[in-house]
Structure formats: structure tokens, C-alpha cells
Amino acid sequence: MRKILIIFIVTIFSIPIFSQEYRLENNIHYYDEQTNKSDAYINERCVLDIYIPKNIKNFPTVIWFHGGGLTGGQKEIPEQLKNKGVAVIGVNYRLSPKVNAPKYIEDAAAASAWVFKNIKNYGGDNNKIFISGHSAGGYLAIMVGLNKMYLEKYGIDANKLAGIIPFSGQMVSHFTARKEKGIDELDARIDDFAPLHFIRADAPPLLLITGDREKELLGRYEENAYMARMMKLKGHKETTLYELQGFDHGGMAHPAFPLLLNEIKRIEKLKK
């Protein structure tokens, strides 16, 4: 478990700057036409944006889920991931209270399956797909990455993900999923909606990043520290935990992006 004390060194010296051109496509439906026609909210909400490098092949891809407590937020292509030699997929998903768990997790899985099935058509490599997000988005990323059931529905092994990189994601059952059941946000549960319930030794590389434990939301650092310990005890060899000292829940995302990009570079080297 490591604390990051000097963020600017990481930011300035470890991230390459690319002059590559990119194109952006917006509001692509990731469910099939029949599903979109059958549900107006899916048709409205379940879309994604793609930010793709031009004129290069076999680039890595980051699937990015926005935060907002599973009750708000909008898809985004984070500025810190632009012009970095990677494709970025910004995903919208259905929100509580219009839907309840596991609908938003199912949406995250459907969007991820779309990427696996389509990224080659844009020049990407589906062996270099990373799943990430901030806060509620980090929770969705690790749920899809660890509970293999969600991607199996689409004939995809979650172990095909190149890496799982949640930013300040909840590791116990998400407080919104608990609220839907009338459970208090401080009444922590490890159940079917908790990433901790699905620890396994054979998972893809897992990079857990949180803000300062004294500034984070609820017990977010401690949840991630427990996840890191349990994954290692389970026999997982590639779990890493970073605590970004001095940064709160919202502020930790900016210094976390260089760590995500460095992890992509590290794993790309291992695949060569």
C-alpha cells in the first residue's frame, strides 16, 4: 500500500505527449435495436461516446464510467485522457431511482461488451481494453471486472479485460443499492452488489486508487485497502493500491489519471 506524495513528478515526466489526430463520435446506442425500441429510458440513456486515434492501429482503449452516486452524472471523455494515444469510451447508464440494482451494472456490462465487439472496427485491439471510472463509475468498473456473470451474458470472459482501474470506487455494496432496499448508507454490506464478494485470484490486473483517507468520502480508502488485502490473500498477483495524500474524493481524479496511463503502458509492455 503506497501513498503518493509528489504528484507533479508523475504528471510531468511519465506521460508522453502525442501529436496524433483523433475523432469523436457521440451517442452510439450500445443495446440492440429491439431492446432500444422496447424501453424508452434505455433508448434515451444507454448511449456512449467514442474518442478514437486516427491513422494508427491496435491502440489501447479505456472504458470510462462517470460518477454521481448512481443517481446522477453524464458520460464524459476526461480531458486528462485526450491526446494520450488511447481510445476513450464515455458511457451513460441508467440511474436510480428510475431503475434499481442491478440495472446500472447490467448497462455497464452491455457497454463493455459493445466495446469488445466493435473496437477492432475502429482500429483498436480488444486485448487492450481497460475498464475504469470515478466513484460510482469506479464501482461499476470493478463490478463488471470481478463478477464474471455480467459479461458472460454476451459470451465474453471478464478476464479478457487488460486491467481494472477504479478511482475511489465503493468496494462494499454501493450505498445507493442499499438505499433502494431501505438500508442506511453507514450500514455496510458485502453481498451480491459488493465487489468484495467477488475477489478471485485469476482476475485481470487491479489498480485501486483513492484520495487521502482523512479526506475521502465515508470509508472509501479503508474499503479499497481491505479489497487489496483480500485479493492478495486470495492469491491475486497484480493488485496495487494507491492513496493520493492531500486529495479529497472529488479532487483525487486529476492526479489519478497519470497512474491509469502508466498502468496501461506497463501492461502493454508485458503483452509484447
CSV table of C-alpha atoms in Angstrom, one decimal:
chain,number,residue,atom,x,y,z
A,1,MET,CA,0.0,0.0,0.0
A,2,ARG,CA,1.6,3.2,-1.1
A,3,LYS,CA,1.0,6.9,-0.7
A,4,ILE,CA,1.7,9.4,-3.5
A,5,LEU,CA,3.4,12.4,-2.1
A,6,ILE,CA,4.7,14.1,-5.2
A,7,ILE,CA,2.1,14.1,-7.9
A,8,PHE,CA,3.7,16.6,-10.3
A,9,ILE,CA,6.7,14.4,-10.9
A,10,VAL,CA,4.4,11.6,-12.1
A,11,THR,CA,2.4,14.0,-14.2
A,12,ILE,CA,5.2,15.8,-16.0
A,13,PHE,CA,7.8,13.1,-16.6
A,14,SER,CA,5.9,9.9,-17.1
A,15,ILE,CA,3.2,10.8,-19.6
A,16,PRO,CA,4.1,11.0,-23.3
A,17,ILE,CA,2.6,13.8,-25.4
A,18,PHE,CA,1.2,12.6,-28.7
A,19,SER,CA,0.5,14.7,-31.9
A,20,GLN,CA,-1.9,12.1,-33.2
A,21,GLU,CA,-5.2,13.3,-34.5
A,22,TYR,CA,-8.5,12.0,-33.0
A,23,ARG,CA,-12.1,11.8,-33.9
A,24,LEU,CA,-15.2,11.9,-31.7
A,25,GLU,CA,-18.4,10.1,-32.3
A,26,ASN,CA,-21.4,10.8,-30.0
A,27,ASN,CA,-24.5,9.0,-28.7
A,28,ILE,CA,-24.0,5.5,-30.0
A,29,HIS,CA,-26.5,3.0,-28.7
A,30,TYR,CA,-24.9,0.0,-27.1
A,31,TYR,CA,-28.0,-2.1,-26.8
A,32,ASP,CA,-29.5,-3.7,-29.9
A,33,GLU,CA,-32.3,-2.0,-31.8
A,34,GLN,CA,-35.0,-4.3,-30.4
A,35,THR,CA,-34.0,-3.5,-26.8
A,36,ASN,CA,-33.9,0.2,-27.6
A,37,LYS,CA,-37.4,0.1,-29.1
A,38,SER,CA,-38.8,-1.8,-26.1
A,39,ASP,CA,-37.7,0.7,-23.4
A,40,ALA,CA,-37.8,4.4,-23.8
A,41,TYR,CA,-35.4,5.0,-20.9
A,42,ILE,CA,-32.8,2.6,-22.4
A,43,ASN,CA,-33.2,4.4,-25.7
A,44,GLU,CA,-32.6,7.7,-24.1
A,45,ARG,CA,-29.9,6.9,-21.6
A,46,CYS,CA,-27.9,3.9,-22.8
A,47,VAL,CA,-25.5,5.6,-25.2
A,48,LEU,CA,-21.8,6.1,-25.4
A,49,ASP,CA,-19.3,8.5,-27.0
A,50,ILE,CA,-16.0,7.3,-28.6
A,51,TYR,CA,-12.8,9.2,-28.8
A,52,ILE,CA,-10.5,7.4,-31.3
A,53,PRO,CA,-7.0,8.0,-32.6
A,54,LYS,CA,-6.8,8.3,-36.3
A,55,ASN,CA,-4.4,6.5,-38.6
A,56,ILE,CA,-2.9,4.1,-36.1
A,57,LYS,CA,-3.8,0.5,-35.3
A,58,ASN,CA,-4.0,-1.7,-32.2
A,59,PHE,CA,-4.3,1.2,-29.7
A,60,PRO,CA,-5.5,0.5,-26.1
A,61,THR,CA,-8.9,1.6,-25.1
A,62,VAL,CA,-10.3,2.9,-21.8
A,63,ILE,CA,-13.9,2.4,-21.0
A,64,TRP,CA,-14.8,5.3,-18.7
A,65,PHE,CA,-17.9,5.4,-16.4
A,66,HIS,CA,-18.9,8.7,-14.9
A,67,GLY,CA,-19.5,9.2,-11.2
A,68,GLY,CA,-22.6,10.6,-9.5
A,69,GLY,CA,-23.7,8.1,-6.8
A,70,LEU,CA,-25.6,6.1,-9.4
A,71,THR,CA,-28.3,8.8,-9.2
A,72,GLY,CA,-26.8,11.5,-11.5
A,73,GLY,CA,-24.0,12.4,-13.9
A,74,GLN,CA,-23.3,12.3,-17.6
A,75,LYS,CA,-20.9,10.5,-19.9
A,76,GLU,CA,-17.6,12.2,-20.5
A,77,ILE,CA,-14.3,11.9,-22.2
A,78,PRO,CA,-12.0,13.1,-19.5
A,79,GLU,CA,-9.6,15.9,-20.7
A,80,GLN,CA,-6.7,14.2,-19.0
A,81,LEU,CA,-7.1,11.1,-21.3
A,82,LYS,CA,-7.3,13.1,-24.5
A,83,ASN,CA,-4.3,13.1,-26.9
A,84,LYS,CA,-2.6,10.3,-25.0
A,85,GLY,CA,-2.5,7.6,-27.6
A,86,VAL,CA,-5.5,5.8,-26.2
A,87,ALA,CA,-9.2,5.5,-27.3
A,88,VAL,CA,-11.7,6.5,-24.6
A,89,ILE,CA,-15.3,5.3,-24.4
A,90,GLY,CA,-17.5,7.6,-22.3
A,91,VAL,CA,-20.6,5.7,-21.1
A,92,ASN,CA,-24.0,6.7,-19.9
A,93,TYR,CA,-26.1,4.3,-17.9
A,94,ARG,CA,-29.5,4.2,-16.3
A,95,LEU,CA,-29.8,5.9,-12.9
A,96,SER,CA,-31.6,5.3,-9.6
A,97,PRO,CA,-34.4,5.8,-8.7
A,98,LYS,CA,-35.8,5.2,-12.2
A,99,VAL,CA,-34.1,1.8,-12.1
A,100,ASN,CA,-32.7,-0.3,-9.2
A,101,ALA,CA,-29.7,-2.6,-8.9
A,102,PRO,CA,-28.5,-4.4,-10.9
A,103,LYS,CA,-29.8,-2.5,-13.9
A,104,TYR,CA,-27.0,0.1,-14.0
A,105,ILE,CA,-24.4,-2.7,-13.6
A,106,GLU,CA,-26.0,-4.5,-16.5
A,107,ASP,CA,-25.8,-1.4,-18.6
A,108,ALA,CA,-22.1,-1.1,-17.7
A,109,ALA,CA,-21.6,-4.7,-18.9
A,110,ALA,CA,-23.6,-4.1,-22.1
A,111,ALA,CA,-21.4,-1.1,-22.9
A,112,SER,CA,-18.3,-3.0,-22.2
A,113,ALA,CA,-19.5,-5.9,-24.4
A,114,TRP,CA,-20.1,-3.3,-27.2
A,115,VAL,CA,-16.5,-2.2,-27.0
A,116,PHE,CA,-15.2,-5.8,-27.1
A,117,LYS,CA,-17.3,-6.5,-30.2
A,118,ASN,CA,-16.7,-3.2,-32.0
A,119,ILE,CA,-13.3,-1.7,-31.1
A,120,LYS,CA,-11.5,-3.6,-33.9
A,121,ASN,CA,-13.6,-1.8,-36.4
A,122,TYR,CA,-12.1,1.4,-35.3
A,123,GLY,CA,-8.5,0.1,-35.3
A,124,GLY,CA,-8.3,-0.9,-31.6
A,125,ASP,CA,-7.0,-4.1,-30.0
A,126,ASN,CA,-9.6,-5.9,-27.9
A,127,ASN,CA,-6.8,-7.4,-25.9
A,128,LYS,CA,-6.0,-3.9,-24.7
A,129,ILE,CA,-9.3,-2.9,-23.1
A,130,PHE,CA,-9.1,-1.3,-19.7
A,131,ILE,CA,-12.2,-0.6,-17.6
A,132,SER,CA,-12.2,2.5,-15.3
A,133,GLY,CA,-14.3,5.2,-13.8
A,134,HIS,CA,-14.6,7.6,-10.8
A,135,SER,CA,-16.6,7.0,-7.7
A,136,ALA,CA,-19.9,5.3,-8.8
A,137,GLY,CA,-18.2,4.8,-12.1
A,138,GLY,CA,-15.3,3.0,-10.4
A,139,TYR,CA,-17.8,0.8,-8.6
A,140,LEU,CA,-19.4,-0.2,-11.9
A,141,ALA,CA,-16.0,-0.9,-13.5
A,142,ILE,CA,-14.9,-3.3,-10.8
A,143,MET,CA,-18.3,-5.0,-10.5
A,144,VAL,CA,-18.1,-5.8,-14.3
A,145,GLY,CA,-14.5,-6.8,-14.0
A,146,LEU,CA,-14.8,-9.1,-11.0
A,147,ASN,CA,-18.3,-10.6,-11.2
A,148,LYS,CA,-17.9,-12.6,-14.4
A,149,MET,CA,-21.6,-13.2,-14.7
A,150,TYR,CA,-22.3,-9.8,-16.3
A,151,LEU,CA,-20.1,-10.2,-19.3
A,152,GLU,CA,-20.7,-13.9,-19.7
A,153,LYS,CA,-24.2,-12.9,-20.8
A,154,TYR,CA,-22.5,-11.6,-24.0
A,155,GLY,CA,-20.2,-14.5,-24.4
A,156,ILE,CA,-17.2,-12.5,-23.1
A,157,ASP,CA,-14.8,-13.7,-20.4
A,158,ALA,CA,-14.1,-10.8,-18.0
A,159,ASN,CA,-10.6,-12.0,-17.8
A,160,LYS,CA,-10.1,-10.6,-21.3
A,161,LEU,CA,-10.0,-7.1,-19.8
A,162,ALA,CA,-6.4,-5.9,-19.8
A,163,GLY,CA,-6.9,-4.1,-16.5
A,164,ILE,CA,-9.4,-2.9,-13.9
A,165,ILE,CA,-8.7,0.6,-12.6
A,166,PRO,CA,-11.4,2.1,-10.3
A,167,PHE,CA,-10.9,5.7,-9.0
A,168,SER,CA,-12.3,5.8,-5.4
A,169,GLY,CA,-14.8,3.1,-6.1
A,170,GLN,CA,-17.0,1.6,-3.4
A,171,MET,CA,-16.0,-2.0,-2.6
A,172,VAL,CA,-18.8,-2.9,-0.2
A,173,SER,CA,-22.4,-2.9,-1.6
A,174,HIS,CA,-22.9,0.6,-3.1
A,175,PHE,CA,-24.8,2.9,-0.8
A,176,THR,CA,-27.4,3.6,-3.5
A,177,ALA,CA,-28.1,-0.1,-3.9
A,178,ARG,CA,-28.5,-0.3,-0.2
A,179,LYS,CA,-30.8,2.8,0.0
A,180,GLU,CA,-33.0,1.1,-2.6
A,181,LYS,CA,-33.5,-1.7,0.0
A,182,GLY,CA,-34.1,0.8,2.9
A,183,ILE,CA,-30.6,0.2,4.3
A,184,ASP,CA,-28.7,3.1,5.8
A,185,GLU,CA,-25.6,4.3,4.0
A,186,LEU,CA,-23.4,3.6,7.0
A,187,ASP,CA,-24.8,0.0,7.3
A,188,ALA,CA,-22.1,-1.6,5.2
A,189,ARG,CA,-22.9,-4.9,3.5
A,190,ILE,CA,-20.9,-7.4,1.5
A,191,ASP,CA,-23.4,-9.0,-0.8
A,192,ASP,CA,-24.1,-9.6,-4.5
A,193,PHE,CA,-23.7,-5.9,-5.1
A,194,ALA,CA,-20.3,-5.7,-3.4
A,195,PRO,CA,-17.1,-6.1,-5.4
A,196,LEU,CA,-15.6,-7.6,-2.2
A,197,HIS,CA,-17.9,-10.5,-2.7
A,198,PHE,CA,-16.2,-11.5,-5.9
A,199,ILE,CA,-12.5,-11.5,-5.1
A,200,ARG,CA,-10.6,-14.1,-7.1
A,201,ALA,CA,-7.0,-15.0,-7.9
A,202,ASP,CA,-7.4,-15.1,-11.7
A,203,ALA,CA,-8.8,-11.6,-12.2
A,204,PRO,CA,-7.1,-9.1,-14.5
A,205,PRO,CA,-4.5,-6.7,-13.0
A,206,LEU,CA,-6.3,-4.5,-10.5
A,207,LEU,CA,-5.2,-0.9,-9.7
A,208,LEU,CA,-7.1,0.7,-6.8
A,209,ILE,CA,-6.7,4.5,-6.4
A,210,THR,CA,-8.3,6.6,-3.7
A,211,GLY,CA,-7.9,10.0,-2.2
A,212,ASP,CA,-6.5,10.7,1.3
A,213,ARG,CA,-8.1,8.5,3.9
A,214,GLU,CA,-8.9,11.6,6.1
A,215,LYS,CA,-10.5,13.5,3.2
A,216,GLU,CA,-12.3,10.7,1.3
A,217,LEU,CA,-16.0,10.0,1.2
A,218,LEU,CA,-17.2,7.7,4.0
A,219,GLY,CA,-14.7,4.8,4.4
A,220,ARG,CA,-13.6,4.7,0.8
A,221,TYR,CA,-9.9,4.3,1.4
A,222,GLU,CA,-10.4,1.6,4.0
A,223,GLU,CA,-12.7,-0.3,1.7
A,224,ASN,CA,-10.1,-0.3,-1.0
A,225,ALA,CA,-7.3,-1.2,1.4
A,226,TYR,CA,-9.4,-4.2,2.5
A,227,MET,CA,-10.1,-5.2,-1.1
A,228,ALA,CA,-6.3,-5.0,-1.9
A,229,ARG,CA,-5.5,-7.2,1.1
A,230,MET,CA,-8.2,-9.8,0.4
A,231,MET,CA,-7.2,-10.0,-3.3
A,232,LYS,CA,-3.7,-10.7,-2.3
A,233,LEU,CA,-4.7,-13.3,0.3
A,234,LYS,CA,-6.8,-14.9,-2.4
A,235,GLY,CA,-3.7,-15.3,-4.5
A,236,HIS,CA,-4.1,-12.4,-7.0
A,237,LYS,CA,-0.6,-11.3,-8.0
A,238,GLU,CA,-1.3,-8.0,-9.6
A,239,THR,CA,-3.2,-5.9,-7.1
A,240,THR,CA,-1.9,-2.4,-6.3
A,241,LEU,CA,-3.3,0.3,-4.1
A,242,TYR,CA,-2.5,4.0,-4.2
A,243,GLU,CA,-3.6,6.6,-1.7
A,244,LEU,CA,-3.3,10.1,-3.1
A,245,GLN,CA,-2.4,12.1,0.0
A,246,GLY,CA,-3.9,15.5,0.4
A,247,PHE,CA,-6.7,14.9,-2.2
A,248,ASP,CA,-10.4,14.5,-1.3
A,249,HIS,CA,-12.9,12.3,-3.1
A,250,GLY,CA,-13.6,14.7,-6.0
A,251,GLY,CA,-10.1,16.1,-6.3
A,252,MET,CA,-8.3,12.7,-6.4
A,253,ALA,CA,-9.3,12.0,-10.0
A,254,HIS,CA,-7.0,14.6,-11.6
A,255,PRO,CA,-3.7,13.1,-10.2
A,256,ALA,CA,-5.1,9.6,-10.7
A,257,PHE,CA,-5.2,9.8,-14.5
A,258,PRO,CA,-1.4,9.7,-14.9
A,259,LEU,CA,-1.4,6.5,-12.8
A,260,LEU,CA,-4.0,5.0,-15.1
A,261,LEU,CA,-1.9,5.9,-18.2
A,262,ASN,CA,1.2,4.5,-16.6
A,263,GLU,CA,-0.6,1.2,-15.8
A,264,ILE,CA,-1.7,1.0,-19.5
A,265,LYS,CA,1.9,1.4,-20.6
A,266,ARG,CA,3.1,-1.2,-18.0
A,267,ILE,CA,0.6,-3.8,-19.2
A,268,GLU,CA,1.2,-3.1,-22.9
A,269,LYS,CA,4.9,-3.8,-22.3
A,270,LEU,CA,4.1,-7.1,-20.7
A,271,LYS,CA,1.9,-8.1,-23.7
A,272,LYS,CA,4.7,-7.5,-26.2
